[in-house]
Short mmCIF file of C-alpha atoms in Angstrom, two decimals:
data_model
loop_
_atom_site.label_atom_id
_atom_site.label_comp_id
_atom_site.label_asym_id
_atom_site.label_seq_id
_atom_site.Cartn_x
_atom_site.Cartn_y
_atom_site.Cartn_z
CA MET A 1467 -59.15 -25.04 -62.26
CA GLU A 1468 -56.19 -23.35 -60.12
CA ARG A 1469 -53.34 -23.40 -61.66
CA GLU A 1470 -50.35 -24.74 -59.67
CA HIS A 1471 -47.28 -23.78 -58.54
CA LEU A 1472 -43.85 -25.20 -57.76
CA LYS A 1473 -42.97 -24.63 -54.38
CA SER A 1474 -39.37 -23.59 -54.89
CA ARG A 1475 -36.90 -22.33 -57.33
CA LEU A 1476 -35.00 -24.69 -56.33
CA GLY A 1477 -37.35 -27.19 -57.38
CA PHE A 1478 -38.02 -25.19 -61.12
CA ILE A 1479 -34.16 -25.27 -61.79
CA LEU A 1480 -33.86 -29.04 -61.15
CA LEU A 1481 -37.19 -29.63 -63.04
CA SER A 1482 -36.33 -27.40 -65.67
CA ALA A 1483 -32.51 -28.66 -66.00
CA GLY A 1484 -33.63 -32.32 -65.50
CA CYS A 1485 -36.20 -32.24 -69.15
CA ALA A 1486 -32.81 -30.99 -70.56
CA ILE A 1487 -30.54 -33.54 -68.99
CA GLY A 1488 -31.12 -37.14 -70.22
CA ILE A 1489 -29.60 -39.44 -73.00
CA GLY A 1490 -28.66 -36.60 -74.96
CA ASN A 1491 -26.27 -35.77 -72.03
CA VAL A 1492 -24.97 -38.73 -71.02
CA TRP A 1493 -25.21 -40.86 -73.62
CA LYS A 1494 -25.22 -38.80 -77.34
CA PHE A 1495 -22.30 -36.33 -75.79
CA PRO A 1496 -20.01 -38.32 -75.27
CA TYR A 1497 -19.81 -40.44 -78.27
CA MET A 1498 -20.21 -37.32 -80.40
CA ALA A 1499 -17.33 -35.61 -78.51
CA GLY A 1500 -15.43 -38.95 -79.33
CA GLN A 1501 -16.27 -39.36 -82.60
CA TYR A 1502 -15.45 -35.40 -83.76
CA GLY A 1503 -12.29 -35.04 -82.25
CA GLY A 1504 -12.06 -33.98 -78.57
CA GLY A 1505 -11.76 -30.13 -76.92
CA MET A 1506 -13.03 -28.54 -80.36
CA PHE A 1507 -15.93 -30.47 -80.58
CA VAL A 1508 -16.71 -29.50 -76.67
CA LEU A 1509 -15.67 -25.73 -77.34
CA ILE A 1510 -17.73 -25.35 -80.14
CA TYR A 1511 -20.41 -26.63 -78.45
CA LEU A 1512 -20.53 -23.96 -75.78
CA PHE A 1513 -20.63 -20.93 -77.71
CA PHE A 1514 -23.40 -22.79 -79.63
CA LEU A 1515 -25.05 -23.22 -76.87
CA VAL A 1516 -25.01 -19.86 -75.36
CA VAL A 1517 -25.99 -18.38 -78.82
CA MET A 1518 -28.33 -20.84 -79.41
CA GLY A 1519 -30.02 -22.72 -77.22
CA MET A 1520 -29.77 -20.22 -74.12
CA PRO A 1521 -32.33 -17.85 -76.85
CA VAL A 1522 -35.14 -19.87 -77.28
CA LEU A 1523 -34.65 -21.51 -73.51
CA ILE A 1524 -35.87 -17.74 -72.25
CA MET A 1525 -37.91 -17.82 -74.88
CA GLU A 1526 -40.06 -20.72 -74.36
CA PHE A 1527 -40.00 -19.88 -70.40
CA SER A 1528 -41.61 -16.48 -70.68
CA LEU A 1529 -43.99 -17.95 -73.06
CA GLY A 1530 -45.29 -20.06 -70.33
CA ARG A 1531 -44.58 -17.48 -67.73
CA ALA A 1532 -46.47 -15.59 -69.33
CA SER A 1533 -49.52 -16.89 -70.30
CA ARG A 1534 -50.19 -19.32 -67.69
CA LYS A 1535 -51.25 -22.63 -69.90
CA SER A 1536 -49.83 -25.19 -71.44
CA PRO A 1537 -48.17 -25.53 -74.61
CA VAL A 1538 -51.37 -26.75 -76.61
CA LYS A 1539 -52.95 -23.73 -74.94
CA LEU A 1540 -50.44 -20.63 -74.37
CA TYR A 1541 -51.00 -19.07 -77.79
CA ASP A 1542 -54.59 -18.65 -76.95
CA ALA A 1543 -53.97 -16.07 -74.25
CA LEU A 1544 -50.93 -14.20 -76.06
CA GLU A 1545 -51.50 -14.54 -80.01
CA PRO A 1546 -53.20 -12.26 -81.62
CA ALA A 1547 -57.18 -11.89 -82.66
CA GLY A 1548 -56.94 -13.73 -86.31
CA THR A 1549 -53.78 -15.00 -86.31
CA LYS A 1550 -53.28 -19.31 -86.48
CA TRP A 1551 -50.39 -19.41 -84.02
CA HIS A 1552 -51.92 -21.56 -81.52
CA LEU A 1553 -51.88 -24.43 -84.45
CA HIS A 1554 -48.45 -25.17 -82.99
CA GLY A 1555 -49.83 -25.43 -80.29
CA TYR A 1556 -50.93 -28.80 -80.82
CA ALA A 1557 -48.04 -30.27 -82.77
CA ALA A 1558 -45.88 -29.53 -79.71
CA MET A 1559 -48.42 -31.29 -77.84
CA ALA A 1560 -48.01 -34.40 -80.49
CA GLY A 1561 -44.28 -33.73 -80.33
CA ASN A 1562 -44.15 -35.11 -76.39
CA TYR A 1563 -46.26 -37.91 -77.06
CA LEU A 1564 -43.96 -39.21 -79.96
CA LEU A 1565 -41.18 -38.64 -78.34
CA MET A 1566 -42.01 -40.56 -75.20
CA MET A 1567 -42.73 -42.86 -77.55
CA PHE A 1568 -39.22 -44.15 -77.99
CA TYR A 1569 -37.28 -41.65 -75.03
CA THR A 1570 -39.58 -44.59 -72.90
CA VAL A 1571 -37.44 -47.54 -74.67
CA VAL A 1572 -34.47 -45.91 -73.88
CA ALA A 1573 -34.72 -45.59 -70.48
CA GLY A 1574 -35.88 -49.22 -70.21
CA TRP A 1575 -32.45 -49.89 -71.65
CA MET A 1576 -30.74 -48.25 -68.82
CA LEU A 1577 -32.90 -49.46 -66.34
CA LYS A 1578 -32.00 -53.07 -68.04
CA TYR A 1579 -28.02 -52.65 -68.12
CA PHE A 1580 -27.99 -50.75 -64.17
CA PHE A 1581 -29.82 -54.80 -63.34
CA SER A 1582 -27.69 -56.52 -65.74
CA THR A 1583 -24.64 -54.88 -64.17
CA ALA A 1584 -25.42 -55.25 -60.50
CA THR A 1585 -26.43 -59.05 -60.91
CA GLY A 1586 -23.03 -60.24 -62.91
CA THR A 1587 -24.39 -60.60 -66.02
CA PHE A 1588 -21.43 -58.82 -67.85
CA GLU A 1589 -19.18 -60.57 -66.15
CA GLY A 1590 -16.59 -62.22 -68.66
CA MET A 1591 -17.69 -61.14 -71.83
CA THR A 1592 -16.00 -59.25 -74.13
CA SER A 1593 -17.00 -56.64 -76.79
CA SER A 1594 -17.66 -58.27 -79.22
CA GLY A 1595 -18.51 -62.16 -80.31
CA GLY A 1596 -20.83 -63.33 -78.23
CA GLY A 1597 -20.26 -61.00 -75.35
CA VAL A 1598 -21.90 -57.62 -74.56
CA ASN A 1599 -22.62 -57.08 -78.41
CA GLN A 1600 -24.38 -59.73 -78.52
CA GLU A 1601 -26.08 -59.44 -75.21
CA PHE A 1602 -27.38 -55.82 -76.68
CA ALA A 1603 -29.01 -57.82 -79.47
CA ASN A 1604 -30.27 -60.30 -77.73
CA MET A 1605 -31.85 -57.85 -75.39
CA THR A 1606 -33.40 -55.82 -78.18
CA ALA A 1607 -34.79 -58.40 -79.34
CA ASP A 1608 -36.61 -59.92 -76.22
CA ALA A 1609 -39.30 -58.11 -76.77
CA GLY A 1610 -41.41 -59.69 -73.01
CA GLY A 1611 -38.38 -58.06 -71.51
CA MET A 1612 -38.53 -54.76 -73.41
CA VAL A 1613 -42.32 -54.28 -72.94
CA LEU A 1614 -41.64 -55.53 -68.94
CA PHE A 1615 -38.89 -53.11 -68.32
CA THR A 1616 -40.85 -50.06 -70.48
CA PHE A 1617 -43.75 -50.47 -68.99
CA ILE A 1618 -41.87 -49.88 -65.76
CA ILE A 1619 -41.21 -46.85 -67.29
CA ILE A 1620 -43.92 -45.63 -68.06
CA ILE A 1621 -46.05 -46.78 -65.04
CA ALA A 1622 -43.58 -45.60 -62.82
CA GLY A 1623 -43.68 -42.07 -64.25
CA PHE A 1624 -47.20 -41.75 -64.22
CA PHE A 1625 -48.04 -43.04 -60.65
CA ILE A 1626 -45.42 -40.16 -58.60
CA CYS A 1627 -47.25 -37.99 -61.63
CA SER A 1628 -50.46 -38.48 -60.05
CA PHE A 1629 -49.38 -36.83 -56.87
CA SER A 1630 -49.71 -33.11 -57.35
CA LEU A 1631 -46.71 -31.18 -58.37
CA GLN A 1632 -45.33 -30.48 -55.65
CA LYS A 1633 -45.10 -33.84 -53.69
CA GLY A 1634 -45.21 -35.50 -56.66
CA VAL A 1635 -42.47 -34.85 -60.19
CA GLU A 1636 -41.10 -31.69 -57.70
CA ARG A 1637 -40.16 -33.91 -54.88
CA ILE A 1638 -39.10 -37.13 -56.46
CA THR A 1639 -37.36 -35.19 -59.53
CA LYS A 1640 -35.56 -33.28 -56.83
CA TYR A 1641 -33.96 -36.27 -54.97
CA MET A 1642 -33.14 -38.10 -58.21
CA MET A 1643 -31.21 -35.50 -59.83
CA LEU A 1644 -29.49 -34.57 -56.19
CA ALA A 1645 -28.91 -38.47 -56.57
CA LEU A 1646 -28.03 -38.38 -60.15
CA LEU A 1647 -24.85 -35.95 -59.23
CA ALA A 1648 -23.43 -36.94 -56.38
CA ILE A 1649 -23.70 -40.13 -57.63
CA MET A 1650 -21.54 -38.56 -60.93
CA LEU A 1651 -19.05 -36.65 -59.19
CA VAL A 1652 -18.05 -40.15 -57.84
CA LEU A 1653 -18.11 -42.03 -60.66
CA SER A 1654 -15.24 -38.84 -62.29
CA ILE A 1655 -13.24 -39.09 -59.04
CA ASN A 1656 -12.95 -42.78 -59.83
CA SER A 1657 -11.91 -42.41 -63.35
CA PHE A 1658 -9.52 -39.50 -62.49
CA THR A 1659 -7.82 -42.20 -60.54
CA LEU A 1660 -7.80 -44.41 -63.88
CA GLU A 1661 -4.07 -45.30 -65.25
CA GLY A 1662 -5.02 -43.39 -68.34
CA ALA A 1663 -6.55 -40.45 -66.83
CA GLY A 1664 -4.40 -37.99 -68.36
CA GLU A 1665 -4.24 -38.98 -71.86
CA GLY A 1666 -8.12 -39.26 -72.25
CA LEU A 1667 -8.90 -36.20 -69.83
CA SER A 1668 -5.95 -34.63 -72.86
CA PHE A 1669 -7.92 -35.69 -75.80
CA TYR A 1670 -11.60 -34.46 -74.09
CA LEU A 1671 -10.13 -30.70 -72.83
CA LYS A 1672 -7.61 -29.78 -74.94
CA PRO A 1673 -8.12 -27.81 -78.43
CA ASP A 1674 -6.67 -29.64 -81.26
CA PHE A 1675 -7.72 -27.57 -84.38
CA GLU A 1676 -5.34 -29.97 -86.32
CA LYS A 1677 -7.71 -32.50 -85.62
CA MET A 1678 -10.28 -30.99 -86.22
CA VAL A 1679 -9.44 -29.88 -89.77
CA GLU A 1680 -8.46 -33.64 -90.20
CA ILE A 1681 -12.29 -34.95 -89.47
CA GLY A 1682 -13.40 -31.53 -91.60
CA VAL A 1683 -13.80 -28.13 -89.55
CA GLY A 1684 -17.79 -27.55 -91.00
CA ASN A 1685 -18.90 -31.44 -89.73
CA VAL A 1686 -17.37 -30.40 -86.35
CA ILE A 1687 -19.05 -26.92 -86.57
CA VAL A 1688 -22.66 -28.96 -87.05
CA GLY A 1689 -22.08 -31.59 -85.68
CA ALA A 1690 -21.34 -29.27 -82.10
CA MET A 1691 -24.01 -26.81 -83.62
CA THR A 1692 -26.62 -29.76 -83.60
CA GLN A 1693 -25.84 -31.52 -80.57
CA ALA A 1694 -25.54 -28.11 -78.55
CA PHE A 1695 -29.43 -27.12 -80.12
CA PHE A 1696 -31.07 -30.01 -79.36
CA THR A 1697 -29.44 -30.98 -76.09
CA LEU A 1698 -32.04 -29.10 -74.12
CA SER A 1699 -35.41 -30.53 -76.70
CA LEU A 1700 -36.85 -27.17 -77.33
CA GLY A 1701 -39.24 -26.29 -79.69
CA ILE A 1702 -42.00 -28.72 -78.54
CA GLY A 1703 -42.48 -26.91 -74.75
CA ALA A 1704 -41.34 -29.24 -72.64
CA MET A 1705 -39.58 -26.11 -70.81
CA ALA A 1706 -42.36 -23.88 -71.52
CA ILE A 1707 -44.17 -25.35 -69.07
CA PHE A 1708 -42.71 -24.95 -66.45
CA GLY A 1709 -42.31 -21.58 -66.58
CA SER A 1710 -45.92 -21.36 -66.35
CA TYR A 1711 -44.96 -22.95 -63.02
CA ILE A 1712 -43.39 -20.29 -61.43
CA GLY A 1713 -43.75 -16.80 -59.97
CA LYS A 1714 -42.25 -13.43 -61.10
CA GLU A 1715 -40.21 -12.76 -58.61
CA ARG A 1716 -36.92 -13.81 -60.97
CA SER A 1717 -35.74 -12.77 -64.56
CA LEU A 1718 -35.95 -15.16 -66.56
CA MET A 1719 -32.43 -14.95 -68.62
CA GLY A 1720 -30.99 -15.93 -65.02
CA GLU A 1721 -32.63 -18.86 -64.30
CA SER A 1722 -32.05 -20.11 -68.03
CA VAL A 1723 -28.12 -19.69 -67.06
CA ASN A 1724 -28.75 -21.59 -64.20
CA VAL A 1725 -30.76 -23.97 -65.99
CA LEU A 1726 -27.86 -24.08 -68.90
CA LEU A 1727 -24.55 -24.45 -66.45
CA LEU A 1728 -26.52 -27.71 -65.22
CA ASP A 1729 -27.20 -29.19 -68.34
CA THR A 1730 -23.74 -28.16 -69.49
CA PHE A 1731 -22.29 -29.55 -65.69
CA VAL A 1732 -23.94 -32.96 -66.56
CA ALA A 1733 -22.65 -33.44 -70.07
CA ILE A 1734 -18.91 -33.13 -69.86
CA VAL A 1735 -18.61 -34.85 -66.55
CA ALA A 1736 -20.66 -37.84 -68.18
CA GLY A 1737 -17.10 -37.43 -71.18
CA LEU A 1738 -14.52 -36.88 -67.80
CA ILE A 1739 -16.02 -40.37 -66.55
CA ILE A 1740 -16.05 -41.66 -69.70
CA PHE A 1741 -12.62 -40.70 -71.71
CA PRO A 1742 -9.99 -41.84 -68.87
CA ALA A 1743 -11.63 -45.01 -69.00
CA CYS A 1744 -11.65 -45.29 -72.83
CA ALA A 1745 -7.36 -44.28 -73.15
CA THR A 1746 -7.08 -46.20 -69.46
CA TYR A 1747 -8.16 -50.28 -71.61
CA GLY A 1748 -7.66 -49.03 -74.74
CA VAL A 1749 -10.77 -48.29 -76.25
CA ASP A 1750 -11.01 -46.54 -79.23
CA VAL A 1751 -13.30 -42.85 -78.35
CA ASP A 1752 -14.96 -43.11 -81.55
CA SER A 1753 -16.84 -45.92 -81.00
CA GLY A 1754 -20.33 -43.99 -81.47
CA PRO A 1755 -23.81 -45.01 -80.50
CA ASN A 1756 -21.94 -48.69 -78.94
CA LEU A 1757 -19.97 -46.45 -76.78
CA ILE A 1758 -22.61 -46.59 -73.20
CA PHE A 1759 -24.41 -50.35 -74.10
CA VAL A 1760 -20.87 -52.33 -75.71
CA THR A 1761 -17.77 -50.19 -75.05
CA LEU A 1762 -18.52 -49.38 -71.18
CA PRO A 1763 -20.08 -53.20 -70.05
CA HIS A 1764 -16.81 -54.34 -71.65
CA ILE A 1765 -14.53 -51.66 -69.26
CA PHE A 1766 -15.93 -52.11 -66.66
CA ASN A 1767 -15.55 -56.07 -66.77
CA ASN A 1768 -12.03 -54.87 -67.50
CA MET A 1769 -12.10 -52.70 -63.89
CA PRO A 1770 -11.40 -53.02 -60.21
CA LEU A 1771 -14.42 -53.24 -58.68
CA GLY A 1772 -16.29 -53.20 -62.27
CA ARG A 1773 -19.51 -54.28 -61.08
CA VAL A 1774 -19.70 -51.99 -58.67
CA TRP A 1775 -18.59 -49.11 -60.51
CA GLY A 1776 -21.09 -50.10 -63.77
CA SER A 1777 -24.05 -50.67 -61.70
CA PHE A 1778 -23.22 -47.04 -59.88
CA PHE A 1779 -22.61 -45.22 -63.73
CA PHE A 1780 -26.08 -47.47 -65.26
CA LEU A 1781 -27.97 -46.12 -62.54
CA PHE A 1782 -26.77 -42.72 -63.04
CA MET A 1783 -28.12 -43.27 -66.88
CA THR A 1784 -31.52 -44.47 -65.94
CA PHE A 1785 -31.64 -41.18 -63.33
CA ALA A 1786 -31.16 -39.20 -66.00
CA ALA A 1787 -33.59 -40.67 -68.41
CA MET A 1788 -36.37 -40.19 -65.68
CA SER A 1789 -35.50 -37.14 -65.58
CA THR A 1790 -36.55 -36.35 -69.02
CA VAL A 1791 -39.76 -38.65 -69.06
CA LEU A 1792 -41.24 -37.21 -65.54
CA ALA A 1793 -41.02 -34.03 -67.02
CA VAL A 1794 -42.07 -34.72 -70.43
CA PHE A 1795 -45.04 -36.36 -69.14
CA GLU A 1796 -45.86 -33.21 -66.32
CA ASN A 1797 -45.87 -31.98 -69.70
CA ILE A 1798 -48.77 -33.74 -71.17
CA ILE A 1799 -50.79 -34.42 -68.43
CA SER A 1800 -51.00 -30.21 -68.13
CA CYS A 1801 -52.19 -29.94 -71.43
CA CYS A 1802 -54.67 -32.67 -71.36
CA ARG A 1803 -56.00 -31.19 -68.50
CA ASP A 1804 -56.19 -27.78 -70.39
CA LEU A 1805 -57.84 -29.61 -72.72
CA THR A 1806 -60.41 -31.35 -71.01
CA GLY A 1807 -60.49 -30.10 -67.49
CA TRP A 1808 -59.51 -33.53 -65.93
CA SER A 1809 -58.13 -34.07 -62.49
CA ARG A 1810 -54.28 -35.31 -62.19
CA ARG A 1811 -55.24 -38.24 -61.13
CA LYS A 1812 -57.71 -38.78 -63.79
CA THR A 1813 -55.11 -37.80 -66.65
CA CYS A 1814 -52.84 -39.81 -66.04
CA ILE A 1815 -54.20 -43.11 -65.88
CA VAL A 1816 -55.81 -42.15 -69.00
CA ASN A 1817 -52.34 -40.94 -70.57
CA CYS A 1818 -50.19 -44.43 -68.38
CA LEU A 1819 -52.74 -46.84 -70.48
CA LEU A 1820 -52.50 -45.39 -74.15
CA MET A 1821 -48.93 -44.31 -73.91
CA LEU A 1822 -48.26 -48.25 -72.75
CA VAL A 1823 -49.63 -48.79 -75.83
CA LEU A 1824 -48.05 -46.50 -78.07
CA SER A 1825 -44.44 -47.06 -76.71
CA LEU A 1826 -45.52 -50.68 -79.04
CA PRO A 1827 -44.31 -49.88 -82.04
CA CYS A 1828 -40.59 -48.93 -80.83
CA VAL A 1829 -40.67 -51.75 -78.71
CA PHE A 1830 -41.63 -54.57 -81.33
CA GLY A 1831 -39.62 -52.74 -83.74
CA PHE A 1832 -36.79 -54.09 -82.70
CA ASN A 1833 -37.78 -57.91 -83.62
CA LEU A 1834 -41.07 -58.87 -84.17
CA LEU A 1835 -41.66 -55.71 -86.50
CA SER A 1836 -38.12 -55.66 -87.24
CA GLY A 1837 -38.60 -56.36 -91.29
CA LEU A 1838 -40.48 -52.90 -91.52
CA HIS A 1839 -37.96 -50.46 -92.77
CA PRO A 1840 -40.21 -47.11 -92.92
CA LEU A 1841 -37.29 -44.50 -93.70
CA GLY A 1842 -34.99 -46.78 -96.05
CA GLY A 1843 -32.19 -49.31 -95.73
CA GLY A 1844 -31.62 -50.63 -91.92
CA THR A 1845 -33.48 -48.33 -90.43
CA ASN A 1846 -36.30 -48.99 -87.82
CA ILE A 1847 -39.57 -47.39 -86.40
CA MET A 1848 -37.44 -45.97 -83.59
CA ASP A 1849 -35.38 -43.78 -86.57
CA LEU A 1850 -38.63 -42.35 -87.75
CA GLU A 1851 -40.18 -41.52 -83.93
CA ASP A 1852 -36.56 -40.00 -83.43
CA PHE A 1853 -36.35 -38.78 -87.14
CA LEU A 1854 -39.94 -36.90 -86.86
CA VAL A 1855 -39.24 -35.29 -83.61
CA SER A 1856 -35.22 -34.20 -83.69
CA ASN A 1857 -35.17 -33.14 -87.58
CA ILE A 1858 -38.35 -31.87 -87.28
CA LEU A 1859 -40.92 -31.05 -84.06
CA LEU A 1860 -38.43 -29.58 -82.25
CA PRO A 1861 -36.22 -26.90 -85.35
CA LEU A 1862 -39.04 -26.10 -86.59
CA GLY A 1863 -41.24 -25.34 -83.16
CA SER A 1864 -37.94 -23.76 -81.86
CA LEU A 1865 -37.67 -21.61 -85.19
CA ILE A 1866 -42.24 -20.72 -84.41
CA TYR A 1867 -41.10 -19.37 -80.90
CA VAL A 1868 -38.61 -17.23 -82.28
CA LEU A 1869 -40.75 -15.75 -84.90
CA PHE A 1870 -43.92 -15.39 -82.43
CA CYS A 1871 -41.88 -14.24 -79.49
CA THR A 1872 -40.30 -11.72 -82.65
CA CYS A 1873 -42.44 -10.52 -84.81
CA LYS A 1874 -44.71 -7.60 -84.59
CA LYS A 1875 -47.65 -9.87 -85.43
CA GLY A 1876 -46.84 -12.05 -83.08
CA TRP A 1877 -46.43 -12.08 -79.67
CA GLY A 1878 -44.15 -8.88 -80.44
CA TRP A 1879 -39.97 -8.50 -79.23
CA LYS A 1880 -41.52 -5.82 -76.26
CA ASN A 1881 -43.21 -7.99 -74.87
CA PHE A 1882 -40.67 -10.88 -74.40
CA LEU A 1883 -38.36 -8.36 -73.40
CA GLU A 1884 -40.69 -7.39 -70.41
CA GLU A 1885 -41.62 -10.98 -69.19
CA ALA A 1886 -38.19 -11.87 -69.85
CA ASN A 1887 -36.83 -9.38 -68.05
CA THR A 1888 -39.66 -9.16 -64.79
CA GLY A 1889 -38.08 -9.92 -61.29
CA LYS A 1890 -34.04 -9.85 -59.71
CA GLY A 1891 -31.60 -10.94 -61.96
CA MET A 1892 -29.60 -11.37 -64.84
CA LYS A 1893 -31.30 -8.77 -67.96
CA PHE A 1894 -31.99 -10.44 -71.37
CA PRO A 1895 -30.27 -7.29 -73.34
CA ALA A 1896 -32.07 -4.93 -75.68
CA ALA A 1897 -29.09 -5.20 -78.01
CA VAL A 1898 -29.44 -8.77 -79.70
CA ARG A 1899 -32.36 -7.72 -81.14
CA VAL A 1900 -31.26 -8.06 -84.77
CA TYR A 1901 -29.34 -11.03 -83.82
CA VAL A 1902 -32.65 -12.46 -81.93
CA SER A 1903 -34.98 -11.76 -84.67
CA TYR A 1904 -33.38 -12.42 -88.52
CA ILE A 1905 -29.79 -14.28 -87.48
CA LEU A 1906 -30.96 -16.83 -85.49
CA PRO A 1907 -33.75 -17.45 -87.45
CA VAL A 1908 -32.26 -18.11 -90.08
CA MET A 1909 -28.98 -20.35 -88.84
CA ILE A 1910 -32.10 -22.82 -87.35
CA ALA A 1911 -33.94 -22.56 -90.59
CA GLY A 1912 -30.41 -23.85 -91.12
CA LEU A 1913 -30.21 -26.36 -88.74
CA PHE A 1914 -33.66 -27.85 -90.39
CA VAL A 1915 -32.74 -28.10 -94.16
CA TYR A 1916 -29.39 -29.28 -92.86
CA GLY A 1917 -30.56 -32.51 -90.60
CA ILE A 1918 -33.68 -33.01 -93.56
CA VAL A 1919 -30.83 -33.30 -96.17
CA THR A 1920 -28.06 -35.22 -94.32
CA TYR A 1921 -30.90 -37.50 -93.14
CA PHE A 1922 -31.18 -39.15 -96.96
CA ILE A 1923 -28.36 -38.87 -98.58
#
């Protein structure tokens, strides 16, 4: 079976960035910045994005390009004989399925909120009582509605992927990402005109060490480190797949920088949209996960032309979520084709049907199965799936990629560096070998242990 390839460098950058850009950027990043004091959190986040996220991103791209295989088969092409690195390939494939089991549900929420805002459902509602807060509860409690919007996301995603790589995923992602960036710029310009723009931007962009001490220096650092690491969805081969579709004309350090810049741009601009609005309408910036689904609809209700701006915002959120869905679906499709030899069309049909079924536990976890608390307390099935991906598969997978690229019993530092630096552009510095081989694995392992321990305390 001949390996498909991307048509252009821009397609590779936008597809890779689209995979990284998602709900973590436009939902989690702003509310975490609000909870952890604004400017200092943003500064520390950017630092860890470079020292932790970038090396692993380059490694994933390198493994994909060197092997020309999907994550489930890349080790077979690169690992030394007699080793067991390839077992992680199956865990990575499972991670992609598990991620989409709950991510498609949240993407469905974004789509539902777009339609609700555009049709005026939220007009006149407040953020408490029987208003927007109740509307979110009603949405998740409606099993039929949740199934409908989740299924729309899944069917649309696999339909787009069923065309060739270039005519389906690459073409649609290009248009969607460009539209996403345009909508973000329009929304941010509108936020700058709000009365509280100066106050909101000062909180968001001006580092305040006193506020950091008040919240807890360790809490802010770990929060920023966690967000910086997980924003790129590293560890399950979500990036390796796009490395397998590109040529060797450009070095992977430069390409990774471009992806990181786009990912960071979207996260930062999401905050530029949200914090001026919060300051203008006297809304607490540390409202946590409710920021998108409860707080912002209330803000749009009180804003001139709020229905228009709200509709644009949730369209932007839908595009951000959908860009990740398409990228991960492509990963799933490539893994299945490498394992079965099926055509792209057959693989899409089978996986579409499979994903429709696999998404149901998460959908029903908010209604029909709401009495099920797999992790205790008030947790639901989505919390379990998110925990398995975010706290186990992503950090452990990233650790395995780092060790495989630096250990003598793996692919090895020499092979990794040669692949990463093949082509024109920025080169990955050989001088960071000690850091990447010893310090970075300890940091990732520490993040894994911290995530497990704090989740259950």
